[in-house]
C-alpha atoms as a PDB file:
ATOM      1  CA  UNK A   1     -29.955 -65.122  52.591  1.00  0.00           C
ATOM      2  CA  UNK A   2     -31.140 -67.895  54.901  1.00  0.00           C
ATOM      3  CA  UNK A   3     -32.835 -69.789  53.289  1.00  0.00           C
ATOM      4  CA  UNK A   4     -30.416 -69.590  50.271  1.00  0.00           C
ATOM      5  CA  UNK A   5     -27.655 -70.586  52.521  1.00  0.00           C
ATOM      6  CA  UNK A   6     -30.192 -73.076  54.164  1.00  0.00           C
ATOM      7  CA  UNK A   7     -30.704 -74.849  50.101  1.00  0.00           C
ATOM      8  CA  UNK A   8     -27.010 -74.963  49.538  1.00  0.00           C
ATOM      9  CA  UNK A   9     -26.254 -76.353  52.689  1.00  0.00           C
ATOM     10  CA  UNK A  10     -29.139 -79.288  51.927  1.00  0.00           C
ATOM     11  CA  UNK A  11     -27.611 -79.536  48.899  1.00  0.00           C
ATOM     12  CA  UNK A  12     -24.558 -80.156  49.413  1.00  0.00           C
ATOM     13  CA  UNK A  13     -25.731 -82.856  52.167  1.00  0.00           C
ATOM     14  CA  UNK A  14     -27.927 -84.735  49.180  1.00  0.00           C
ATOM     15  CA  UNK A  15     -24.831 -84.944  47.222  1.00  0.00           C
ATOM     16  CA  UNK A  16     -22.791 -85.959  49.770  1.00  0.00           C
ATOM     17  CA  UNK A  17     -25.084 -88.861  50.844  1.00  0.00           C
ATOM     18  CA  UNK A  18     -24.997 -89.942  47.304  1.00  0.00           C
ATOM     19  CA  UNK A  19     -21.455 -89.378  47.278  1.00  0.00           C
ATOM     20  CA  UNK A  20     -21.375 -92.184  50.437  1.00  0.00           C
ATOM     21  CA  UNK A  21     -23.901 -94.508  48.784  1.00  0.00           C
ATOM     22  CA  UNK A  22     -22.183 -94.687  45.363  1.00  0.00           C
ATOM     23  CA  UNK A  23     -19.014 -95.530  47.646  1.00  0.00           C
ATOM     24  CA  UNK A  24     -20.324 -98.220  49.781  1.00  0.00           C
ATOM     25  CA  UNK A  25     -21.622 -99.674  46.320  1.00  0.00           C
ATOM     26  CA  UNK A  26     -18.248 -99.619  45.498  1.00  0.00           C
ATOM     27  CA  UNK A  27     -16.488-101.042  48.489  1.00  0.00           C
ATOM     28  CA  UNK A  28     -19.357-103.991  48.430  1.00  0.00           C
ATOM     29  CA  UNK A  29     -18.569-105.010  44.904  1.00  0.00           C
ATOM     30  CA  UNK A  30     -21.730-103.861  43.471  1.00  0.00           C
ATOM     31  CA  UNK A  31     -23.967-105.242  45.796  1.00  0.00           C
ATOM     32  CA  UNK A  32     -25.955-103.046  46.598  1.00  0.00           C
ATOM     33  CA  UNK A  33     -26.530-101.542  43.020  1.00  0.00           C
ATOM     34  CA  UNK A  34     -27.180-105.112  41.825  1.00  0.00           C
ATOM     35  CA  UNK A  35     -30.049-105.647  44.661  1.00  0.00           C
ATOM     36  CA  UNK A  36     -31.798-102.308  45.000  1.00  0.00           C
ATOM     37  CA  UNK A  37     -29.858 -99.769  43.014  1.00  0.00           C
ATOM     38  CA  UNK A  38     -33.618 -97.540  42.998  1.00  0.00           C
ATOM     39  CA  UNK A  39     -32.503 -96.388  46.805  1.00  0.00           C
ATOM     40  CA  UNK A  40     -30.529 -93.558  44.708  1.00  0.00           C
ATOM     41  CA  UNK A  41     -33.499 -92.018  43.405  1.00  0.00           C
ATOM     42  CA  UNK A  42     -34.729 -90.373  47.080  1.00  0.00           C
ATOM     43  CA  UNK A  43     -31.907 -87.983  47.787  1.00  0.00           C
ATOM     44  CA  UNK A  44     -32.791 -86.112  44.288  1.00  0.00           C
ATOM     45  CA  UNK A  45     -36.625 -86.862  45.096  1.00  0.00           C
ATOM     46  CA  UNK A  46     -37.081 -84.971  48.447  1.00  0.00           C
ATOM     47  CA  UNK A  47     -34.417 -82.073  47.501  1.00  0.00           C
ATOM     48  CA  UNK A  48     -36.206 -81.301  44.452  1.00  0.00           C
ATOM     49  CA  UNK A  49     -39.878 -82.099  46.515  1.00  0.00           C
ATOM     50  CA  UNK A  50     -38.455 -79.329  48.812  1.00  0.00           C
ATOM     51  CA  UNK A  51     -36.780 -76.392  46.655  1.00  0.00           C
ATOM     52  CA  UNK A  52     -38.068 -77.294  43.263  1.00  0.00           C
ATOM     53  CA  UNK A  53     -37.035 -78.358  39.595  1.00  0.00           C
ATOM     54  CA  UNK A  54     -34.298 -75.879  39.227  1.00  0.00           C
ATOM     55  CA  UNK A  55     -31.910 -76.921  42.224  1.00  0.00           C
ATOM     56  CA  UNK A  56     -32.958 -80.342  41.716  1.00  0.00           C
ATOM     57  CA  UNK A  57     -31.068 -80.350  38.243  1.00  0.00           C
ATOM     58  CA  UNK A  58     -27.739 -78.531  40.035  1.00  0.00           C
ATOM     59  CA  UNK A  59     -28.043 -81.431  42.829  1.00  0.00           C
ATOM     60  CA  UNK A  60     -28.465 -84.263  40.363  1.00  0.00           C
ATOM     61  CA  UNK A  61     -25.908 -82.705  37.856  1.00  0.00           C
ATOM     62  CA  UNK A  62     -23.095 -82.532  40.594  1.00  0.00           C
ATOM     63  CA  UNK A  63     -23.755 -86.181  41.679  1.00  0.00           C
ATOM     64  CA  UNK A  64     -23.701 -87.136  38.232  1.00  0.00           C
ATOM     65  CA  UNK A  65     -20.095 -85.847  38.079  1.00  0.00           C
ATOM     66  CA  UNK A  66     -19.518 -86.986  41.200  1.00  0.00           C
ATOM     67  CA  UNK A  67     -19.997 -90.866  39.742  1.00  0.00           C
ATOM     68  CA  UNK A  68     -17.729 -90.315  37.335  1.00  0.00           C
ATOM     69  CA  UNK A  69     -14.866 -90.395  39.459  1.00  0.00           C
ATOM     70  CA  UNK A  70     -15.884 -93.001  41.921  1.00  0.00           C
ATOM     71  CA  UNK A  71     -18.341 -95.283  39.769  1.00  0.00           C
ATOM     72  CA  UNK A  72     -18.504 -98.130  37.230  1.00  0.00           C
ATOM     73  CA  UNK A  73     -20.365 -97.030  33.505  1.00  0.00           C
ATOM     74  CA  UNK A  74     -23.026 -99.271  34.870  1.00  0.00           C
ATOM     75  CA  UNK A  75     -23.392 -97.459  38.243  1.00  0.00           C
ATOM     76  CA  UNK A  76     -23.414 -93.996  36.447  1.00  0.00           C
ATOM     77  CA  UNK A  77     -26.485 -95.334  33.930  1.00  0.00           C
ATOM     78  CA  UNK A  78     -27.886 -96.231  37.026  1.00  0.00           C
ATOM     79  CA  UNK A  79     -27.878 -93.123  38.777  1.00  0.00           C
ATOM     80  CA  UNK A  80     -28.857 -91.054  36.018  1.00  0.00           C
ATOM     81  CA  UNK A  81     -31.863 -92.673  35.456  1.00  0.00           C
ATOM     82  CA  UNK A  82     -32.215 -92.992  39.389  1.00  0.00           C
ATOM     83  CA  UNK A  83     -32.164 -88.710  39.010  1.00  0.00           C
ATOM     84  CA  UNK A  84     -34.611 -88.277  36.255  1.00  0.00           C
ATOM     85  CA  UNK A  85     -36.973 -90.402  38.096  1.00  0.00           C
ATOM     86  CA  UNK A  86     -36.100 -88.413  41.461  1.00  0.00           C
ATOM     87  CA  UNK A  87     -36.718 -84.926  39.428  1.00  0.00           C
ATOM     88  CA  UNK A  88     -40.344 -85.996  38.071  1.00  0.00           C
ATOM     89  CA  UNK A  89     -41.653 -87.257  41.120  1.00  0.00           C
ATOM     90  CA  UNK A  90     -40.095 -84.647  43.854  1.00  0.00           C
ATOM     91  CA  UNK A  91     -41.587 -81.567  40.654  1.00  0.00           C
ATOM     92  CA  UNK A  92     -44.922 -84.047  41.267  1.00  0.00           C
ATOM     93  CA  UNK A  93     -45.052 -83.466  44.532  1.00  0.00           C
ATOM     94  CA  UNK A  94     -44.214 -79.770  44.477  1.00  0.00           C
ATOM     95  CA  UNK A  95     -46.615 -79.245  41.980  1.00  0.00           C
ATOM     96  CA  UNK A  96     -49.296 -81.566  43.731  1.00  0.00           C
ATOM     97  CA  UNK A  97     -50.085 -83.711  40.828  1.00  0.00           C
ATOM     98  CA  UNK A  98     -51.929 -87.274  41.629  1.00  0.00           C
ATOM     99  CA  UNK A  99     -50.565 -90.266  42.787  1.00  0.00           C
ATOM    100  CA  UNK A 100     -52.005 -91.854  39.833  1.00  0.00           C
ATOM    101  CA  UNK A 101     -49.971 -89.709  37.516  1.00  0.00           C
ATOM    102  CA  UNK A 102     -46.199 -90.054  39.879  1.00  0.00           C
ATOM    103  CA  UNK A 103     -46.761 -93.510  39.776  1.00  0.00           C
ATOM    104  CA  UNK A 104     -47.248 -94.038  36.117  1.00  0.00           C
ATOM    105  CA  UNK A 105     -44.673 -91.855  35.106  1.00  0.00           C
ATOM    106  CA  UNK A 106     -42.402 -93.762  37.742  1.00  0.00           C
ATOM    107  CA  UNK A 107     -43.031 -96.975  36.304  1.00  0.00           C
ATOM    108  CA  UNK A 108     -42.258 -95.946  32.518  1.00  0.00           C
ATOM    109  CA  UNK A 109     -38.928 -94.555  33.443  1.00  0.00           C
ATOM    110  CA  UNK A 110     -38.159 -97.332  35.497  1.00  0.00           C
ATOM    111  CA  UNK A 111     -39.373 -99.670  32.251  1.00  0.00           C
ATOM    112  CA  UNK A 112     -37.136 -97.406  29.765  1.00  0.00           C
ATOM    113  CA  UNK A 113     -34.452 -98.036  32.312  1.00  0.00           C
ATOM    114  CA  UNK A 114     -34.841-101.806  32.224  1.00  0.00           C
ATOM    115  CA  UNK A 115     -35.547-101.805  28.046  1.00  0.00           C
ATOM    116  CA  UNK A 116     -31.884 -99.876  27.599  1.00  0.00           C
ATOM    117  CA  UNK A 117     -30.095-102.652  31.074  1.00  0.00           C
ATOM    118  CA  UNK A 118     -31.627-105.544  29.000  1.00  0.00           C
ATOM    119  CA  UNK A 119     -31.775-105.403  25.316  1.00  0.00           C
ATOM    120  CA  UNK A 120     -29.951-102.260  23.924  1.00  0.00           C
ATOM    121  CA  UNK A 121     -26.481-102.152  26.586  1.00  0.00           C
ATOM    122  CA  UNK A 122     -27.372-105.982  27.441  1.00  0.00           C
ATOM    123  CA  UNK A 123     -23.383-106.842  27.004  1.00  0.00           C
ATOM    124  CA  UNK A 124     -22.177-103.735  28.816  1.00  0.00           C
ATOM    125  CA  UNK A 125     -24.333-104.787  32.302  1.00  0.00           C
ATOM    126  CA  UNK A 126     -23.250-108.449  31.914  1.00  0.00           C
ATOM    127  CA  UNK A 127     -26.957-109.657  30.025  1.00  0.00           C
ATOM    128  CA  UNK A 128     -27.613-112.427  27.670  1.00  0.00           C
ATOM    129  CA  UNK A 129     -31.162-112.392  26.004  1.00  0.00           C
ATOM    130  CA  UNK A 130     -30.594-115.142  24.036  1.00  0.00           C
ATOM    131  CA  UNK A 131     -29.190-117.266  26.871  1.00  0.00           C
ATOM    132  CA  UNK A 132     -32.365-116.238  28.840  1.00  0.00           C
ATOM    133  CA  UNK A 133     -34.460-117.042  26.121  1.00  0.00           C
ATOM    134  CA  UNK A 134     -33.071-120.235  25.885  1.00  0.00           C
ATOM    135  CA  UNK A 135     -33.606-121.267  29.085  1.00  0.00           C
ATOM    136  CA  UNK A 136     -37.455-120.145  29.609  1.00  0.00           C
ATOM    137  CA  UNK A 137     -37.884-122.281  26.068  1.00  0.00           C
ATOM    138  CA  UNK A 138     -36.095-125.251  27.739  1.00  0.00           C
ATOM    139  CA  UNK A 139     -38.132-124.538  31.132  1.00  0.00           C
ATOM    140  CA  UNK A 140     -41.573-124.370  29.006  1.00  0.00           C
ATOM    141  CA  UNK A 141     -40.532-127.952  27.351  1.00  0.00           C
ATOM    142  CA  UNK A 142     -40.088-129.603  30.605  1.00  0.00           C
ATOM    143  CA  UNK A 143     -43.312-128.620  31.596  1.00  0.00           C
ATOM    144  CA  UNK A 144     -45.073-129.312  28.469  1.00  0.00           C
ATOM    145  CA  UNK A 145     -46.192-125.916  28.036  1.00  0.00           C
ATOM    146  CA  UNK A 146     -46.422-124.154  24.309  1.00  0.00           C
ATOM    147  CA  UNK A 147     -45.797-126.948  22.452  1.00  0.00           C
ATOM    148  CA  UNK A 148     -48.275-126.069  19.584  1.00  0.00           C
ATOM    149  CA  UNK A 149     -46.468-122.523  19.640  1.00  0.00           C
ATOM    150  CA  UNK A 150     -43.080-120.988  18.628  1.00  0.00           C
ATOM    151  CA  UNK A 151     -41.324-120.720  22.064  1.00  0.00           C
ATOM    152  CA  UNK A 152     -38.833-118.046  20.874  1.00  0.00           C
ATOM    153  CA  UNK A 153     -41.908-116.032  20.417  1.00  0.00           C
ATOM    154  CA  UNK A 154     -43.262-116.928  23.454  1.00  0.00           C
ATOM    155  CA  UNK A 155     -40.261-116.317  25.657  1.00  0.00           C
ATOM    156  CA  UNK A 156     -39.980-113.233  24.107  1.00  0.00           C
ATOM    157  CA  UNK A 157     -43.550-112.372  25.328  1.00  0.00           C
ATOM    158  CA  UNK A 158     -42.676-113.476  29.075  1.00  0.00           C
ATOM    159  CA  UNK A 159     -39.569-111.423  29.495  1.00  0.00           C
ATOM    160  CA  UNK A 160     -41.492-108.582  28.199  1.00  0.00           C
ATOM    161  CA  UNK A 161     -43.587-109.119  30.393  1.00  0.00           C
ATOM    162  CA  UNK A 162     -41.634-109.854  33.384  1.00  0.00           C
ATOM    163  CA  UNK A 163     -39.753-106.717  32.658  1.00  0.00           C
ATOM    164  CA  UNK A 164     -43.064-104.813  32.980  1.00  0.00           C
ATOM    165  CA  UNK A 165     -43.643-106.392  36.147  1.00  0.00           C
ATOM    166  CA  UNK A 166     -40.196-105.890  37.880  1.00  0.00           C
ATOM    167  CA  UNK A 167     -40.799-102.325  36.610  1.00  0.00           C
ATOM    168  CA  UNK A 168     -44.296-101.687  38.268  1.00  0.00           C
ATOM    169  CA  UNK A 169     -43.326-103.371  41.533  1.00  0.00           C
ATOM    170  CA  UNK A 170     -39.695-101.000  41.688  1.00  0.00           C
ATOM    171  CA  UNK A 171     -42.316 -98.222  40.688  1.00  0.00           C
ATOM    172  CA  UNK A 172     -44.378 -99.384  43.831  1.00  0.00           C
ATOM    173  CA  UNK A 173     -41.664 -99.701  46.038  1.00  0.00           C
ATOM    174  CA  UNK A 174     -40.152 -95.629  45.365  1.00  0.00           C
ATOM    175  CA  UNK A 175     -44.309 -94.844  45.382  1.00  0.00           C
ATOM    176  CA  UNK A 176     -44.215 -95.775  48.680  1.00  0.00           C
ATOM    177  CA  UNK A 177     -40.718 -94.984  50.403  1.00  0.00           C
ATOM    178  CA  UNK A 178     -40.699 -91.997  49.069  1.00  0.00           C
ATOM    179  CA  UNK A 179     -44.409 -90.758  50.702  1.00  0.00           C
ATOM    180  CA  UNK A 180     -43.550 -91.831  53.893  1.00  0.00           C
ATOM    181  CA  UNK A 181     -39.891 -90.055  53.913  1.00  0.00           C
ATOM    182  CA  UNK A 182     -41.894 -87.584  52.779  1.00  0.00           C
ATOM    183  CA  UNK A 183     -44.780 -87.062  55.408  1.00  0.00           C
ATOM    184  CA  UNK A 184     -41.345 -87.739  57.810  1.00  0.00           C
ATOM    185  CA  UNK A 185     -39.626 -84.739  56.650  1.00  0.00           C
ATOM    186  CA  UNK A 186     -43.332 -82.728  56.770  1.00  0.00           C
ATOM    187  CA  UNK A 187     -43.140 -81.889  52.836  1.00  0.00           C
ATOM    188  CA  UNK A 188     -47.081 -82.003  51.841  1.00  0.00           C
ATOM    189  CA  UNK A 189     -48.152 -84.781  49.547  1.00  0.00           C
ATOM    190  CA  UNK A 190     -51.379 -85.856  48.633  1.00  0.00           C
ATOM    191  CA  UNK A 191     -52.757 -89.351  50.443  1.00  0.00           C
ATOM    192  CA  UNK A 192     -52.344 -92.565  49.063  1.00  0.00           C
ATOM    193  CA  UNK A 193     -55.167 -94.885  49.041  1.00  0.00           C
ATOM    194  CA  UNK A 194     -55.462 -98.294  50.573  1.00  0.00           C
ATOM    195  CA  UNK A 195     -54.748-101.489  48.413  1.00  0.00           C
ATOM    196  CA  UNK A 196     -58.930-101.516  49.441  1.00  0.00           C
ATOM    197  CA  UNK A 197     -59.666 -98.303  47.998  1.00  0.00           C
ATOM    198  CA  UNK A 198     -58.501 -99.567  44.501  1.00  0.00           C
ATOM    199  CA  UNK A 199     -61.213-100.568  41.950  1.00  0.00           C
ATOM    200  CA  UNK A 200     -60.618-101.866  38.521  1.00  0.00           C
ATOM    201  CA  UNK A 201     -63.605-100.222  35.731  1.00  0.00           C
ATOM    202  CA  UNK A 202     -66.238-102.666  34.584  1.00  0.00           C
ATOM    203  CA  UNK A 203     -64.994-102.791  31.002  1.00  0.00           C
ATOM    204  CA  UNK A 204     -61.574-104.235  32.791  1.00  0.00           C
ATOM    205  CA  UNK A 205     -63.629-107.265  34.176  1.00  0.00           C
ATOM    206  CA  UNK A 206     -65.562-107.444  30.563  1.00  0.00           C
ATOM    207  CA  UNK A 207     -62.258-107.881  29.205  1.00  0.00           C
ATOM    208  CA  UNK A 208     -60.840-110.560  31.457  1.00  0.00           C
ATOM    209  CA  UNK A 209     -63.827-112.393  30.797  1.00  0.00           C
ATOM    210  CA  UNK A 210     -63.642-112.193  26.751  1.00  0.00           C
ATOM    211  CA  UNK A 211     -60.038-113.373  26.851  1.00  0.00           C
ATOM    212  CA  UNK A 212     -60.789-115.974  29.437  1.00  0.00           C
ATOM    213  CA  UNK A 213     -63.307-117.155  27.027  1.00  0.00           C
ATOM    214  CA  UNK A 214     -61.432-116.978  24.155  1.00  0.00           C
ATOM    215  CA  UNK A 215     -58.634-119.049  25.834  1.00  0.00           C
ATOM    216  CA  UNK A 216     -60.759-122.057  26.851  1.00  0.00           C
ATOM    217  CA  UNK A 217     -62.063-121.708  23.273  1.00  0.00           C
ATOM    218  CA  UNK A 218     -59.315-121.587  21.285  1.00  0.00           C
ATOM    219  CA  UNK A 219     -59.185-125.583  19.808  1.00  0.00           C
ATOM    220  CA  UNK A 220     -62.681-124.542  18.404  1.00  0.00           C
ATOM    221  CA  UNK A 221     -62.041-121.860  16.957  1.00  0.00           C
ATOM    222  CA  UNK A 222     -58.629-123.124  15.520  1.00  0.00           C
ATOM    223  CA  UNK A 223     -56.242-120.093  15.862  1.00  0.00           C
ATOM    224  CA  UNK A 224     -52.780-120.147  14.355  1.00  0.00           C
ATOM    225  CA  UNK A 225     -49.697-120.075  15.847  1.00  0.00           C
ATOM    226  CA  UNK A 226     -48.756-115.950  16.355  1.00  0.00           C
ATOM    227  CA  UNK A 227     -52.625-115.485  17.500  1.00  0.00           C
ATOM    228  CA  UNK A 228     -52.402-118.459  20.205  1.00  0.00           C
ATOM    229  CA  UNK A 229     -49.049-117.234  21.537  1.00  0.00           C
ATOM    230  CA  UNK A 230     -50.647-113.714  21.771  1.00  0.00           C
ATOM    231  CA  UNK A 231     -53.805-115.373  23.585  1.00  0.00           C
ATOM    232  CA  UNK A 232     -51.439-117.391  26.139  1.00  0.00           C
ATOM    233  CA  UNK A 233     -50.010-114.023  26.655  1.00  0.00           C
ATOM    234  CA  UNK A 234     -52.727-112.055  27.412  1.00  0.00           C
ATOM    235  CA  UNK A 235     -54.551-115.235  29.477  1.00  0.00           C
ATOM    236  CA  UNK A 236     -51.363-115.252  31.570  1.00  0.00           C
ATOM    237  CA  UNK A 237     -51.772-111.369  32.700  1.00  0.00           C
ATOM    238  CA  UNK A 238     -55.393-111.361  32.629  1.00  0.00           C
ATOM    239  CA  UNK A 239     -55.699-115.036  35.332  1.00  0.00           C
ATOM    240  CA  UNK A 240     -53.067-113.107  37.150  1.00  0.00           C
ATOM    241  CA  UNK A 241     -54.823-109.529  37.774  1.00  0.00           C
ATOM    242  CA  UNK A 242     -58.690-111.491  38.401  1.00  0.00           C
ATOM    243  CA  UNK A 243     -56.702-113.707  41.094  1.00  0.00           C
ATOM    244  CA  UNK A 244     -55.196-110.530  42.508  1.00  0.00           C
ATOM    245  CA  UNK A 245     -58.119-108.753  42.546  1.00  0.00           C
ATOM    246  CA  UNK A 246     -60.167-111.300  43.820  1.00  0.00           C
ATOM    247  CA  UNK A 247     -57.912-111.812  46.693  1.00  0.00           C
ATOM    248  CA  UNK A 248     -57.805-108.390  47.415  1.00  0.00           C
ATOM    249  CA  UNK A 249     -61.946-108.467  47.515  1.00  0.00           C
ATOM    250  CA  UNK A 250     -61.686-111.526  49.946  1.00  0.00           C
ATOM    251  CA  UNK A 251     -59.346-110.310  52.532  1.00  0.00           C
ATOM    252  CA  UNK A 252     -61.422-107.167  52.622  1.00  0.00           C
ATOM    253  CA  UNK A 253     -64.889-109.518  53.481  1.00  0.00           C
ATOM    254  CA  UNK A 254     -62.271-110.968  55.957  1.00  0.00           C
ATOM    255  CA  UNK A 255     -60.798-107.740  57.376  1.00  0.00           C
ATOM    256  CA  UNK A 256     -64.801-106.252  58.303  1.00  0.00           C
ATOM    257  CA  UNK A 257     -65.544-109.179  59.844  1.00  0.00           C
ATOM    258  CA  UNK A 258     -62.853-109.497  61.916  1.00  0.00           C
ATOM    259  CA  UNK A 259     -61.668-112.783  60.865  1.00  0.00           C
ATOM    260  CA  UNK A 260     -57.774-112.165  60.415  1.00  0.00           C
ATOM    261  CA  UNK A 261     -57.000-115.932  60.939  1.00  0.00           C
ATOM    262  CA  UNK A 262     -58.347-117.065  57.652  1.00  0.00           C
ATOM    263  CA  UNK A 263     -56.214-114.189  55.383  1.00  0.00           C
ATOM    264  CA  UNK A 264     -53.456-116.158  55.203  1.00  0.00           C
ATOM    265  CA  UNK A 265     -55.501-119.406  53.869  1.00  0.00           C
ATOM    266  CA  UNK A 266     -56.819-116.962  51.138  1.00  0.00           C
ATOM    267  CA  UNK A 267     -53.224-116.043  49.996  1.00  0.00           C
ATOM    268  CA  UNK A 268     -52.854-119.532  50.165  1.00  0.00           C
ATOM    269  CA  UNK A 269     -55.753-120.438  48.367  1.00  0.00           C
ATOM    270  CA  UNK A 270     -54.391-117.996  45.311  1.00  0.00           C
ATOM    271  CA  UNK A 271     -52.101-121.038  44.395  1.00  0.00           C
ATOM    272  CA  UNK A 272     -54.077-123.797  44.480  1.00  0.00           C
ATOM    273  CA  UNK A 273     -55.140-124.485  40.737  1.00  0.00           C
ATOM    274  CA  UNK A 274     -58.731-124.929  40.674  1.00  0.00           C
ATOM    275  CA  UNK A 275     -59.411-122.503  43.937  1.00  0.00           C
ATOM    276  CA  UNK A 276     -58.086-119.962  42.245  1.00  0.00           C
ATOM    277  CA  UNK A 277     -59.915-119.664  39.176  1.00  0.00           C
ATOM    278  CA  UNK A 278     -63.036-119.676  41.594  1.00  0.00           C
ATOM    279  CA  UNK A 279     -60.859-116.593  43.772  1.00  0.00           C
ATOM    280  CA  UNK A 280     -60.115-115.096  39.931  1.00  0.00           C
ATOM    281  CA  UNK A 281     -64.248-115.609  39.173  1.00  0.00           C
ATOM    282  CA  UNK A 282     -64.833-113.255  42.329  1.00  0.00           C
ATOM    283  CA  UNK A 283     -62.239-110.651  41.152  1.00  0.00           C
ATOM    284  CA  UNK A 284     -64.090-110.211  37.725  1.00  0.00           C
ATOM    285  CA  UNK A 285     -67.601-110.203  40.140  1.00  0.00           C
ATOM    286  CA  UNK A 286     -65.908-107.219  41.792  1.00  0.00           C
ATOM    287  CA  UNK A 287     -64.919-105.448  38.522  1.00  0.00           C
ATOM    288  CA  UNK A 288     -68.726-105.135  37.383  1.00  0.00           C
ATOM    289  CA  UNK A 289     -70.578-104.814  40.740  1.00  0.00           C
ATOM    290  CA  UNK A 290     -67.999-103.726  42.996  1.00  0.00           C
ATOM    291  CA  UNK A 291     -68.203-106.708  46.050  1.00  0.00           C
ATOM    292  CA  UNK A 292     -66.033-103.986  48.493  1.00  0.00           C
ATOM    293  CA  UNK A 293     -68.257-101.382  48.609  1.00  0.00           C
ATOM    294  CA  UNK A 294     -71.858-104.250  49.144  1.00  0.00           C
ATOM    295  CA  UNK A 295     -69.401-105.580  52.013  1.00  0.00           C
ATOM    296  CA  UNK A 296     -68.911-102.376  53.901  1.00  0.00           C
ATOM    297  CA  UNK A 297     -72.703-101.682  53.665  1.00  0.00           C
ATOM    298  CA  UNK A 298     -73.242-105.140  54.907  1.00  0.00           C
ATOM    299  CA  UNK A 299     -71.168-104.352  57.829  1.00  0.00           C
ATOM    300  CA  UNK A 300     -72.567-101.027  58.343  1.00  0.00           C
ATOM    301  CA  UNK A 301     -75.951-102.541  58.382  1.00  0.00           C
ATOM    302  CA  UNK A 302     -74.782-104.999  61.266  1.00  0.00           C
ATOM    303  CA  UNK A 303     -76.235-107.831  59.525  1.00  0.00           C
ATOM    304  CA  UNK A 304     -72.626-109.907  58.930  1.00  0.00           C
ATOM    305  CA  UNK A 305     -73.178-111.710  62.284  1.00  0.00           C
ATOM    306  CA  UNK A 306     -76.376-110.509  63.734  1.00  0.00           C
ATOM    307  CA  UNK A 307     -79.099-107.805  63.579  1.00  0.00           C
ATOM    308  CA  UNK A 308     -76.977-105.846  66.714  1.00  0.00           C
ATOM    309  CA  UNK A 309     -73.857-105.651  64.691  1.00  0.00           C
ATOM    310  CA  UNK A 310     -71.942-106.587  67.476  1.00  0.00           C
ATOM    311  CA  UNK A 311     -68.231-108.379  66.599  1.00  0.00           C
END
């Protein structure tokens, strides 16, 4: 009887708080939903982390009728995807699957949620593809960039793309909130691994390479238009993840050694054009031979600044 009385009393606060959010939302003019609308995905998240698929659904079903007496279409759309996304990862949890797995399935509800907000109910939350397409075309003229290729095409590829991205990085950003509310509250979850702990297979780094190739190729081997814009494309994501990784690899020689002041002139070196194809060359080193793991032996060794291994 407790603890029933102890889950409908929890309940009720989840909905509640939801209740108040989807308020203050409205008071602010939309603010908040417009900014960070994700933040509605925890209450569902950690009730149904704590008591399980089942009352999750009763929580999220009462706060979706709940929004539709204090909330815009938009808001509700919102929060419903905000829910499914809270039930999968709190059932994750419960059921101790990887972090691998909650963030992946995070990040494709988060991307179905974007795909509907942008192309299929663009006019309903205020969107204009074609205007935004528009401008990225004008944007790539100014710069002199795709002029061989069809731009439409092209622009299409980068708010694809950009979509993905926004949708990873909300993905990351309930990943992470939602383990530490989590270890807060004491509910078990399994440990997330260090931005260091990360490595990319060697077939990613072979991969890299071949497009890399391919790109500074492609006047030789004469590709048409639909090709090229697909090559751009996939040069664009493939520069960005080596320069990531790379960075990542760098700070991590840094971190052993101890020398924190030169991290920042690393990030900094990310954006300086020819630096960071030499910062993107180390990040496809560390996809084939993994550079972390010769560092830490390095350091282990105590041969980074001296046979004592004193720092």
């Amino acid at each position: 009887m407790v603890t029933q009385t102890r889950k409908l009393t929890e309940g009720a606060m989840m909905v509640a708080l939801v209740g108040l959010m989807l308020f203050v939302n409205l008071q602010l003019g939309g603010m908040p939903e417009a900014l960070m609308y994700w933040i509605l995905t925890f209450p569902i998240l950690i009730y149904t982390a704590k008591y399980g698929i089942r009352n999750g659904l009763i929580a999220a079903f009462s706060t979706t009728l709940l929004s539709f007496m204090i909330s815009s279409p938009t808001t509700i759309f919102y929060l419903f995807s905000c829910n499914v996304c809270g039930l999968f990862y709190g059932e994750g949890v419960r059921k101790k699957w990887k972090n691998g797995v909650l963030y992946m399935g995070t990040a494709v509800f988060t991307f179905l949620s974007y795909l509907v907000t942008t192309f299929f109910l663009a006019s309903l939350f205020g969107y204009d593809p074609k205007e935004d397409i528009e401008m990225i075309s004008q944007l790539l003229s100014l710069f002199h960039i795709g002029q061989d290729l069809d731009l439409a095409k092209l622009t299409g590829m980068i708010i694809l793309v950009s979509t993905i991205l926004l949708s990873a990085m909300q993905a990351l950003c309930i990943h992470l909130f939602a383990h530490v509310l989590l270890m807060r509250l004491h509910i078990e979850t399994r440990k997330i691994k260090t931005i260091f702990e990360i490595h990319l297979p060697s077939y990613a780094g072979l991969l890299i390479f071949f497009i890399w190739v391919l790109y500074f190729m492609r006047n030789v081997i004469k590709l048409n238009q639909e090709v090229l814009g697909i090559l751009v494309f996939l040069y664009g994501i493939a520069k960005v993840t080596a320069i990531f990784y790379g960075v990542i690899s760098l700070c991590y020689a840094l971190l052993l050694s101890k020398q924190k002041k030169f991290v920042f002139l690393v990030l900094l070196a990310a954006f300086v054009p020819y630096v960071q194809m030499a910062i993107g060359c180390i990040g496809i080193l560390d996809m084939f031979i993994d550079l972390k793991d010769i560092y830490l032996q390095i350091w282990k060794r105590g041969v980074i600044r001296g046979s004592s291994g004193e720092f």
